[in-house]
Amino acid sequence: MRLTRYTDYAMRVLLYLGREPERLCSIGEIAQAYGISQNHLMKVINDLVNAGFLASLRGRHGGIRLARPPAEINIGALVRHTEDDFDLVGCGNCIIAPACGLTSVLDEAMAGFMAVLDGYSLADVLARRPDFSYLLNPVAPRETARS
């Protein structure tokens, strides 16, 4: 299975914000850090805010941050939210699908894949490699807004 760029960007945003969960960041800061389009990130981030993964604050000292602690953000739930199609193969259009044994094998493989992702939180993923900041493009951190 190959995850979409949309899911890739969603994971990157959560990983970036998960390093300092309480700090507000701008979309521009994250885009610059990863060297990716700010316009692409805006759509992903808006979706993650609407889904409750991120919180956003408007205004001069606004920005985005995690909506809940990293330990409460499940990787499997994120992937289910960001991926539209989990079919490994387009079996629905195949003439032998009703009698094919491969369909159930592929379904089992996908269930195993998702079971592994369901076993991890954002905190677990961050703990595996705690500091990846040195790999990001240099970014001047913004002043954290005071609540």
Tab-separated table of N, CA and C in Angstrom:
chain	number	residue	atom	x	y	z
A	1	MET	N	0.845	-1.182	0.000
A	1	MET	CA	0.000	0.000	0.000
A	1	MET	C	0.883	1.235	0.000
A	2	ARG	N	0.439	2.211	-0.728
A	2	ARG	CA	1.150	3.479	-0.760
A	2	ARG	C	0.212	4.562	-0.238
A	3	LEU	N	0.642	5.259	0.806
A	3	LEU	CA	-0.164	6.334	1.366
A	3	LEU	C	-0.039	7.567	0.477
A	4	THR	N	-1.068	8.387	0.472
A	4	THR	CA	-1.082	9.575	-0.359
A	4	THR	C	-0.206	10.685	0.222
A	5	ARG	N	0.098	11.654	-0.622
A	5	ARG	CA	0.853	12.827	-0.176
A	5	ARG	C	0.067	13.564	0.903
A	6	TYR	N	-1.250	13.538	0.799
A	6	TYR	CA	-2.113	14.186	1.788
A	6	TYR	C	-1.838	13.611	3.187
A	7	THR	N	-1.797	12.294	3.284
A	7	THR	CA	-1.501	11.639	4.563
A	7	THR	C	-0.076	11.946	5.004
A	8	ASP	N	0.852	11.945	4.075
A	8	ASP	CA	2.245	12.293	4.370
A	8	ASP	C	2.313	13.681	5.001
A	9	TYR	N	1.661	14.652	4.380
A	9	TYR	CA	1.684	16.016	4.908
A	9	TYR	C	0.997	16.100	6.267
A	10	ALA	N	-0.101	15.376	6.436
A	10	ALA	CA	-0.790	15.369	7.727
A	10	ALA	C	0.129	14.831	8.820
A	11	MET	N	0.831	13.740	8.518
A	11	MET	CA	1.770	13.177	9.503
A	11	MET	C	2.907	14.157	9.796
A	12	ARG	N	3.425	14.803	8.772
A	12	ARG	CA	4.511	15.770	8.980
A	12	ARG	C	4.071	16.902	9.899
A	13	VAL	N	2.858	17.399	9.677
A	13	VAL	CA	2.336	18.483	10.515
A	13	VAL	C	2.238	18.020	11.969
A	14	LEU	N	1.666	16.839	12.184
A	14	LEU	CA	1.519	16.342	13.559
A	14	LEU	C	2.871	16.089	14.209
A	15	LEU	N	3.809	15.557	13.465
A	15	LEU	CA	5.150	15.334	14.021
A	15	LEU	C	5.808	16.654	14.398
A	16	TYR	N	5.683	17.640	13.531
A	16	TYR	CA	6.277	18.945	13.800
A	16	TYR	C	5.673	19.561	15.055
A	17	LEU	N	4.350	19.573	15.118
A	17	LEU	CA	3.669	20.176	16.264
A	17	LEU	C	3.834	19.344	17.530
A	18	GLY	N	3.979	18.039	17.379
A	18	GLY	CA	4.120	17.164	18.536
A	18	GLY	C	5.415	17.337	19.293
A	19	ARG	N	6.417	17.936	18.657
A	19	ARG	CA	7.692	18.173	19.347
A	19	ARG	C	7.514	19.157	20.491
A	20	GLU	N	6.624	20.148	20.311
A	20	GLU	CA	6.308	21.145	21.334
A	20	GLU	C	4.799	21.372	21.293
A	21	PRO	N	4.046	20.470	21.913
A	21	PRO	CA	2.586	20.458	21.751
A	21	PRO	C	1.853	21.737	22.146
A	22	GLU	N	2.397	22.518	23.040
A	22	GLU	CA	1.693	23.717	23.493
A	22	GLU	C	2.036	24.957	22.674
A	23	ARG	N	3.090	24.894	21.871
A	23	ARG	CA	3.540	26.069	21.113
A	23	ARG	C	2.693	26.265	19.864
A	24	LEU	N	2.292	27.499	19.628
A	24	LEU	CA	1.566	27.840	18.407
A	24	LEU	C	2.555	28.010	17.265
A	25	CYS	N	2.217	27.455	16.124
A	25	CYS	CA	3.058	27.555	14.939
A	25	CYS	C	2.224	28.071	13.782
A	26	SER	N	2.883	28.685	12.822
A	26	SER	CA	2.175	29.121	11.623
A	26	SER	C	2.304	28.058	10.542
A	27	ILE	N	1.388	28.101	9.602
A	27	ILE	CA	1.465	27.192	8.456
A	27	ILE	C	2.745	27.470	7.684
A	28	GLY	N	3.087	28.736	7.554
A	28	GLY	CA	4.306	29.112	6.848
A	28	GLY	C	5.552	28.533	7.489
A	29	GLU	N	5.592	28.515	8.800
A	29	GLU	CA	6.737	27.954	9.518
A	29	GLU	C	6.907	26.473	9.208
A	30	ILE	N	5.805	25.747	9.237
A	30	ILE	CA	5.862	24.306	8.970
A	30	ILE	C	6.231	24.053	7.509
A	31	ALA	N	5.636	24.817	6.609
A	31	ALA	CA	5.949	24.671	5.185
A	31	ALA	C	7.427	24.927	4.929
A	32	GLN	N	7.961	25.960	5.540
A	32	GLN	CA	9.384	26.282	5.365
A	32	GLN	C	10.265	25.180	5.961
A	33	ALA	N	9.891	24.685	7.109
A	33	ALA	CA	10.695	23.655	7.773
A	33	ALA	C	10.844	22.415	6.901
A	34	TYR	N	9.772	22.037	6.220
A	34	TYR	CA	9.791	20.840	5.377
A	34	TYR	C	10.101	21.133	3.915
A	35	GLY	N	10.119	22.408	3.546
A	35	GLY	CA	10.367	22.758	2.163
A	35	GLY	C	9.241	22.326	1.243
A	36	ILE	N	7.995	22.494	1.727
A	36	ILE	CA	6.832	22.117	0.922
A	36	ILE	C	5.903	23.321	0.766
A	37	SER	N	4.962	23.213	-0.137
A	37	SER	CA	4.059	24.305	-0.466
A	37	SER	C	3.131	24.656	0.701
A	38	GLN	N	3.081	25.935	1.001
A	38	GLN	CA	2.182	26.416	2.043
A	38	GLN	C	0.730	26.216	1.613
A	39	ASN	N	0.446	26.380	0.334
A	39	ASN	CA	-0.921	26.196	-0.160
A	39	ASN	C	-1.404	24.764	0.034
A	40	HIS	N	-0.521	23.778	-0.209
A	40	HIS	CA	-0.909	22.382	0.013
A	40	HIS	C	-1.199	22.136	1.493
A	41	LEU	N	-0.354	22.699	2.345
A	41	LEU	CA	-0.528	22.490	3.785
A	41	LEU	C	-1.810	23.121	4.317
A	42	MET	N	-2.214	24.233	3.743
A	42	MET	CA	-3.410	24.915	4.238
A	42	MET	C	-4.632	24.002	4.177
A	43	LYS	N	-4.796	23.284	3.087
A	43	LYS	CA	-5.937	22.376	2.935
A	43	LYS	C	-5.864	21.239	3.957
A	44	VAL	N	-4.683	20.662	4.114
A	44	VAL	CA	-4.488	19.565	5.060
A	44	VAL	C	-4.757	20.043	6.480
A	45	ILE	N	-4.199	21.177	6.834
A	45	ILE	CA	-4.349	21.691	8.201
A	45	ILE	C	-5.802	22.046	8.486
A	46	ASN	N	-6.487	22.655	7.550
A	46	ASN	CA	-7.907	22.974	7.745
A	46	ASN	C	-8.700	21.700	8.028
A	47	ASP	N	-8.423	20.656	7.279
A	47	ASP	CA	-9.099	19.371	7.489
A	47	ASP	C	-8.770	18.806	8.874
A	48	LEU	N	-7.513	18.881	9.289
A	48	LEU	CA	-7.113	18.354	10.599
A	48	LEU	C	-7.727	19.153	11.749
A	49	VAL	N	-7.921	20.452	11.545
A	49	VAL	CA	-8.611	21.274	12.547
A	49	VAL	C	-10.071	20.828	12.638
A	50	ASN	N	-10.731	20.691	11.484
A	50	ASN	CA	-12.139	20.281	11.471
A	50	ASN	C	-12.344	18.883	12.055
A	51	ALA	N	-11.340	18.021	11.924
A	51	ALA	CA	-11.435	16.656	12.441
A	51	ALA	C	-11.037	16.553	13.917
A	52	GLY	N	-10.571	17.647	14.499
A	52	GLY	CA	-10.220	17.638	15.919
A	52	GLY	C	-8.806	17.198	16.245
A	53	PHE	N	-7.957	17.039	15.239
A	53	PHE	CA	-6.557	16.702	15.497
A	53	PHE	C	-5.758	17.948	15.881
A	54	LEU	N	-6.129	19.090	15.302
A	54	LEU	CA	-5.440	20.350	15.558
A	54	LEU	C	-6.411	21.394	16.072
A	55	ALA	N	-5.864	22.379	16.770
A	55	ALA	CA	-6.628	23.548	17.200
A	55	ALA	C	-5.992	24.761	16.544
A	56	SER	N	-6.817	25.724	16.171
A	56	SER	CA	-6.282	26.941	15.564
A	56	SER	C	-6.795	28.151	16.324
A	57	LEU	N	-5.940	29.125	16.404
A	57	LEU	CA	-6.297	30.395	17.026
A	57	LEU	C	-6.044	31.481	15.994
A	58	ARG	N	-7.043	32.300	15.764
A	58	ARG	CA	-6.916	33.370	14.791
A	58	ARG	C	-6.309	34.603	15.433
A	59	GLY	N	-5.893	35.500	14.580
A	59	GLY	CA	-5.407	36.788	15.065
A	59	GLY	C	-3.908	36.917	14.961
A	60	ARG	N	-3.446	38.057	15.403
A	60	ARG	CA	-2.028	38.407	15.280
A	60	ARG	C	-1.110	37.401	15.961
A	61	HIS	N	-1.504	36.916	17.101
A	61	HIS	CA	-0.680	35.951	17.837
A	61	HIS	C	-1.262	34.538	17.724
A	62	GLY	N	-1.991	34.296	16.645
A	62	GLY	CA	-2.619	33.003	16.444
A	62	GLY	C	-1.669	31.992	15.836
A	63	GLY	N	-2.233	30.863	15.503
A	63	GLY	CA	-1.460	29.781	14.906
A	63	GLY	C	-2.185	28.470	15.119
A	64	ILE	N	-1.462	27.392	14.937
A	64	ILE	CA	-2.031	26.061	15.136
A	64	ILE	C	-1.186	25.286	16.128
A	65	ARG	N	-1.835	24.334	16.760
A	65	ARG	CA	-1.154	23.403	17.672
A	65	ARG	C	-2.016	22.150	17.764
A	66	LEU	N	-1.491	21.150	18.425
A	66	LEU	CA	-2.249	19.916	18.618
A	66	LEU	C	-3.498	20.219	19.444
A	67	ALA	N	-4.596	19.563	19.110
A	67	ALA	CA	-5.846	19.764	19.852
A	67	ALA	C	-5.883	18.923	21.118
A	68	ARG	N	-5.035	17.920	21.178
A	68	ARG	CA	-4.970	17.060	22.364
A	68	ARG	C	-3.540	16.536	22.509
A	69	PRO	N	-3.207	15.962	23.642
A	69	PRO	CA	-1.835	15.478	23.852
A	69	PRO	C	-1.439	14.423	22.812
A	70	PRO	N	-0.150	14.358	22.461
A	70	PRO	CA	0.315	13.376	21.478
A	70	PRO	C	-0.070	11.935	21.816
A	71	ALA	N	-0.140	11.592	23.092
A	71	ALA	CA	-0.504	10.233	23.490
A	71	ALA	C	-1.952	9.900	23.145
A	72	GLU	N	-2.778	10.915	22.900
A	72	GLU	CA	-4.185	10.706	22.580
A	72	GLU	C	-4.473	10.778	21.078
A	73	ILE	N	-3.442	10.920	20.266
A	73	ILE	CA	-3.616	10.974	18.815
A	73	ILE	C	-3.142	9.654	18.236
A	74	ASN	N	-4.093	8.860	17.749
A	74	ASN	CA	-3.797	7.533	17.225
A	74	ASN	C	-3.430	7.609	15.746
A	75	ILE	N	-2.338	6.960	15.385
A	75	ILE	CA	-1.851	6.985	14.009
A	75	ILE	C	-2.842	6.286	13.061
A	76	GLY	N	-3.406	5.181	13.470
A	76	GLY	CA	-4.387	4.494	12.642
A	76	GLY	C	-5.604	5.363	12.363
A	77	ALA	N	-6.082	6.069	13.381
A	77	ALA	CA	-7.233	6.958	13.196
A	77	ALA	C	-6.895	8.081	12.223
A	78	LEU	N	-5.697	8.602	12.317
A	78	LEU	CA	-5.276	9.658	11.391
A	78	LEU	C	-5.251	9.137	9.954
A	79	VAL	N	-4.675	7.961	9.748
A	79	VAL	CA	-4.586	7.400	8.400
A	79	VAL	C	-5.989	7.101	7.858
A	80	ARG	N	-6.852	6.566	8.687
A	80	ARG	CA	-8.232	6.313	8.232
A	80	ARG	C	-8.912	7.617	7.819
A	81	HIS	N	-8.622	8.682	8.565
A	81	HIS	CA	-9.234	9.976	8.253
A	81	HIS	C	-8.697	10.564	6.949
A	82	THR	N	-7.425	10.422	6.694
A	82	THR	CA	-6.810	11.101	5.550
A	82	THR	C	-6.817	10.293	4.255
A	83	GLU	N	-7.005	8.995	4.341
A	83	GLU	CA	-7.011	8.156	3.137
A	83	GLU	C	-8.444	7.899	2.689
A	84	ASP	N	-8.700	8.082	1.405
A	84	ASP	CA	-10.039	7.872	0.860
A	84	ASP	C	-10.315	6.425	0.502
A	85	ASP	N	-9.305	5.717	0.042
A	85	ASP	CA	-9.522	4.394	-0.546
A	85	ASP	C	-8.497	3.409	0.000
A	86	PHE	N	-8.986	2.379	0.652
A	86	PHE	CA	-8.090	1.371	1.207
A	86	PHE	C	-8.016	0.108	0.363
A	87	ASP	N	-8.575	0.130	-0.819
A	87	ASP	CA	-8.473	-1.040	-1.689
A	87	ASP	C	-7.064	-1.136	-2.247
A	88	LEU	N	-6.398	-2.255	-1.982
A	88	LEU	CA	-5.063	-2.461	-2.538
A	88	LEU	C	-5.132	-2.688	-4.043
A	89	VAL	N	-6.201	-3.312	-4.473
A	89	VAL	CA	-6.434	-3.593	-5.884
A	89	VAL	C	-7.902	-3.284	-6.155
A	90	GLY	N	-8.209	-2.844	-7.353
A	90	GLY	CA	-9.586	-2.527	-7.715
A	90	GLY	C	-10.409	-3.767	-7.980
A	91	CYS	N	-10.623	-4.582	-6.971
A	91	CYS	CA	-11.335	-5.852	-7.141
A	91	CYS	C	-12.790	-5.662	-7.546
A	92	GLY	N	-13.385	-4.530	-7.220
A	92	GLY	CA	-14.787	-4.304	-7.537
A	92	GLY	C	-15.082	-4.337	-9.021
A	93	ASN	N	-14.095	-4.053	-9.841
A	93	ASN	CA	-14.283	-4.036	-11.297
A	93	ASN	C	-13.846	-5.327	-11.964
A	94	CYS	N	-13.425	-6.284	-11.208
A	94	CYS	CA	-12.886	-7.527	-11.771
A	94	CYS	C	-13.995	-8.560	-11.944
A	95	ILE	N	-13.993	-9.218	-13.070
A	95	ILE	CA	-15.022	-10.204	-13.399
A	95	ILE	C	-14.987	-11.443	-12.492
A	96	ILE	N	-13.801	-11.778	-11.954
A	96	ILE	CA	-13.713	-12.975	-11.112
A	96	ILE	C	-13.784	-12.661	-9.610
A	97	ALA	N	-14.011	-11.393	-9.255
A	97	ALA	CA	-14.018	-10.994	-7.838
A	97	ALA	C	-14.908	-11.871	-6.954
A	98	PRO	N	-16.113	-12.242	-7.396
A	98	PRO	CA	-16.975	-13.055	-6.519
A	98	PRO	C	-16.383	-14.430	-6.182
A	99	ALA	N	-15.488	-14.928	-7.003
A	99	ALA	CA	-14.934	-16.266	-6.780
A	99	ALA	C	-13.439	-16.242	-6.470
A	100	CYS	N	-12.878	-15.070	-6.322
A	100	CYS	CA	-11.420	-14.939	-6.168
A	100	CYS	C	-11.000	-15.034	-4.700
A	101	GLY	N	-10.021	-15.860	-4.432
A	101	GLY	CA	-9.491	-15.998	-3.079
A	101	GLY	C	-8.518	-14.897	-2.711
A	102	LEU	N	-8.014	-14.164	-3.683
A	102	LEU	CA	-7.042	-13.101	-3.406
A	102	LEU	C	-7.670	-11.931	-2.663
A	103	THR	N	-8.930	-11.668	-2.931
A	103	THR	CA	-9.607	-10.541	-2.293
A	103	THR	C	-9.548	-10.648	-0.773
A	104	SER	N	-9.848	-11.816	-0.242
A	104	SER	CA	-9.835	-11.982	1.217
A	104	SER	C	-8.420	-11.903	1.773
A	105	VAL	N	-7.432	-12.369	1.016
A	105	VAL	CA	-6.036	-12.274	1.457
A	105	VAL	C	-5.615	-10.810	1.540
A	106	LEU	N	-5.986	-10.028	0.528
A	106	LEU	CA	-5.645	-8.604	0.532
A	106	LEU	C	-6.367	-7.863	1.651
A	107	ASP	N	-7.626	-8.227	1.900
A	107	ASP	CA	-8.370	-7.631	3.015
A	107	ASP	C	-7.685	-7.939	4.353
A	108	GLU	N	-7.208	-9.156	4.496
A	108	GLU	CA	-6.504	-9.552	5.723
A	108	GLU	C	-5.198	-8.777	5.875
A	109	ALA	N	-4.482	-8.604	4.778
A	109	ALA	CA	-3.229	-7.837	4.814
A	109	ALA	C	-3.489	-6.388	5.224
A	110	MET	N	-4.540	-5.793	4.676
A	110	MET	CA	-4.882	-4.414	5.025
A	110	MET	C	-5.281	-4.313	6.492
A	111	ALA	N	-6.024	-5.271	6.987
A	111	ALA	CA	-6.414	-5.278	8.400
A	111	ALA	C	-5.181	-5.362	9.293
A	112	GLY	N	-4.196	-6.169	8.896
A	112	GLY	CA	-2.953	-6.268	9.664
A	112	GLY	C	-2.180	-4.959	9.657
A	113	PHE	N	-2.120	-4.320	8.494
A	113	PHE	CA	-1.454	-3.023	8.356
A	113	PHE	C	-2.087	-2.000	9.292
A	114	MET	N	-3.412	-1.924	9.262
A	114	MET	CA	-4.106	-0.958	10.104
A	114	MET	C	-4.005	-1.315	11.590
A	115	ALA	N	-3.961	-2.590	11.906
A	115	ALA	CA	-3.812	-3.009	13.306
A	115	ALA	C	-2.480	-2.525	13.871
A	116	VAL	N	-1.436	-2.574	13.063
A	116	VAL	CA	-0.140	-2.064	13.517
A	116	VAL	C	-0.226	-0.566	13.765
A	117	LEU	N	-0.794	0.173	12.820
A	117	LEU	CA	-0.918	1.623	12.995
A	117	LEU	C	-1.796	1.971	14.193
A	118	ASP	N	-2.845	1.182	14.433
A	118	ASP	CA	-3.719	1.413	15.583
A	118	ASP	C	-2.990	1.242	16.913
A	119	GLY	N	-1.889	0.518	16.905
A	119	GLY	CA	-1.126	0.284	18.126
A	119	GLY	C	-0.182	1.415	18.510
A	120	TYR	N	-0.161	2.483	17.708
A	120	TYR	CA	0.765	3.580	17.969
A	120	TYR	C	0.056	4.921	18.077
A	121	SER	N	0.546	5.718	19.016
A	121	SER	CA	0.083	7.097	19.149
A	121	SER	C	1.173	8.009	18.589
A	122	LEU	N	0.833	9.264	18.436
A	122	LEU	CA	1.827	10.243	18.010
A	122	LEU	C	2.981	10.295	19.010
A	123	ALA	N	2.683	10.162	20.296
A	123	ALA	CA	3.737	10.159	21.322
A	123	ALA	C	4.694	8.982	21.118
A	124	ASP	N	4.156	7.812	20.772
A	124	ASP	CA	5.001	6.638	20.515
A	124	ASP	C	5.950	6.888	19.348
A	125	VAL	N	5.409	7.475	18.286
A	125	VAL	CA	6.219	7.739	17.094
A	125	VAL	C	7.307	8.763	17.412
A	126	LEU	N	6.936	9.800	18.134
A	126	LEU	CA	7.924	10.831	18.498
A	126	LEU	C	9.008	10.264	19.413
A	127	ALA	N	8.660	9.327	20.262
A	127	ALA	CA	9.627	8.752	21.199
A	127	ALA	C	10.667	7.874	20.502
A	128	ARG	N	10.333	7.352	19.341
A	128	ARG	CA	11.271	6.485	18.616
A	128	ARG	C	12.496	7.250	18.140
A	129	ARG	N	12.318	8.471	17.714
A	129	ARG	CA	13.400	9.338	17.262
A	129	ARG	C	13.089	10.737	17.801
A	130	PRO	N	13.453	10.992	19.049
A	130	PRO	CA	12.971	12.184	19.732
A	130	PRO	C	13.374	13.525	19.114
A	131	ASP	N	14.519	13.613	18.455
A	131	ASP	CA	14.899	14.918	17.929
A	131	ASP	C	15.282	14.815	16.464
A	132	PHE	N	14.405	15.332	15.624
A	132	PHE	CA	14.697	15.364	14.194
A	132	PHE	C	14.834	16.807	13.708
A	133	SER	N	14.907	17.756	14.644
A	133	SER	CA	14.973	19.172	14.294
A	133	SER	C	16.133	19.490	13.371
A	134	TYR	N	17.239	18.814	13.563
A	134	TYR	CA	18.427	19.104	12.754
A	134	TYR	C	18.221	18.773	11.276
A	135	LEU	N	17.194	17.992	10.960
A	135	LEU	CA	16.907	17.629	9.581
A	135	LEU	C	16.001	18.635	8.872
A	136	LEU	N	15.358	19.498	9.641
A	136	LEU	CA	14.432	20.467	9.069
A	136	LEU	C	15.185	21.672	8.524
A	137	ASN	N	14.557	22.340	7.543
A	137	ASN	CA	15.123	23.592	7.057
A	137	ASN	C	15.143	24.579	8.211
A	138	PRO	N	16.156	25.423	8.275
A	138	PRO	CA	16.219	26.394	9.379
A	138	PRO	C	14.982	27.283	9.404
A	139	VAL	N	14.387	27.358	10.577
A	139	VAL	CA	13.202	28.181	10.768
A	139	VAL	C	13.410	29.011	12.012
A	140	ALA	N	13.115	30.295	11.904
A	140	ALA	CA	13.158	31.148	13.091
A	140	ALA	C	11.856	30.941	13.840
A	141	PRO	N	11.896	30.353	15.039
A	141	PRO	CA	10.643	30.074	15.758
A	141	PRO	C	9.905	31.362	16.099
A	142	ARG	N	8.581	31.288	15.983
A	142	ARG	CA	7.738	32.418	16.335
A	142	ARG	C	7.630	32.533	17.838
A	143	GLU	N	7.301	33.707	18.272
A	143	GLU	CA	7.006	33.947	19.679
A	143	GLU	C	5.736	33.197	20.026
A	144	THR	N	5.730	32.460	21.123
A	144	THR	CA	4.532	31.738	21.542
A	144	THR	C	3.505	32.727	22.066
A	145	ALA	N	2.281	32.602	21.587
A	145	ALA	CA	1.211	33.474	22.049
A	145	ALA	C	0.851	33.126	23.484
A	146	ARG	N	0.540	34.098	24.255
A	146	ARG	CA	0.137	33.884	25.650
A	146	ARG	C	-1.383	33.745	25.694
A	147	SER	N	-1.832	32.721	26.390
A	147	SER	CA	-3.285	32.509	26.478
A	147	SER	C	-3.869	33.306	27.599
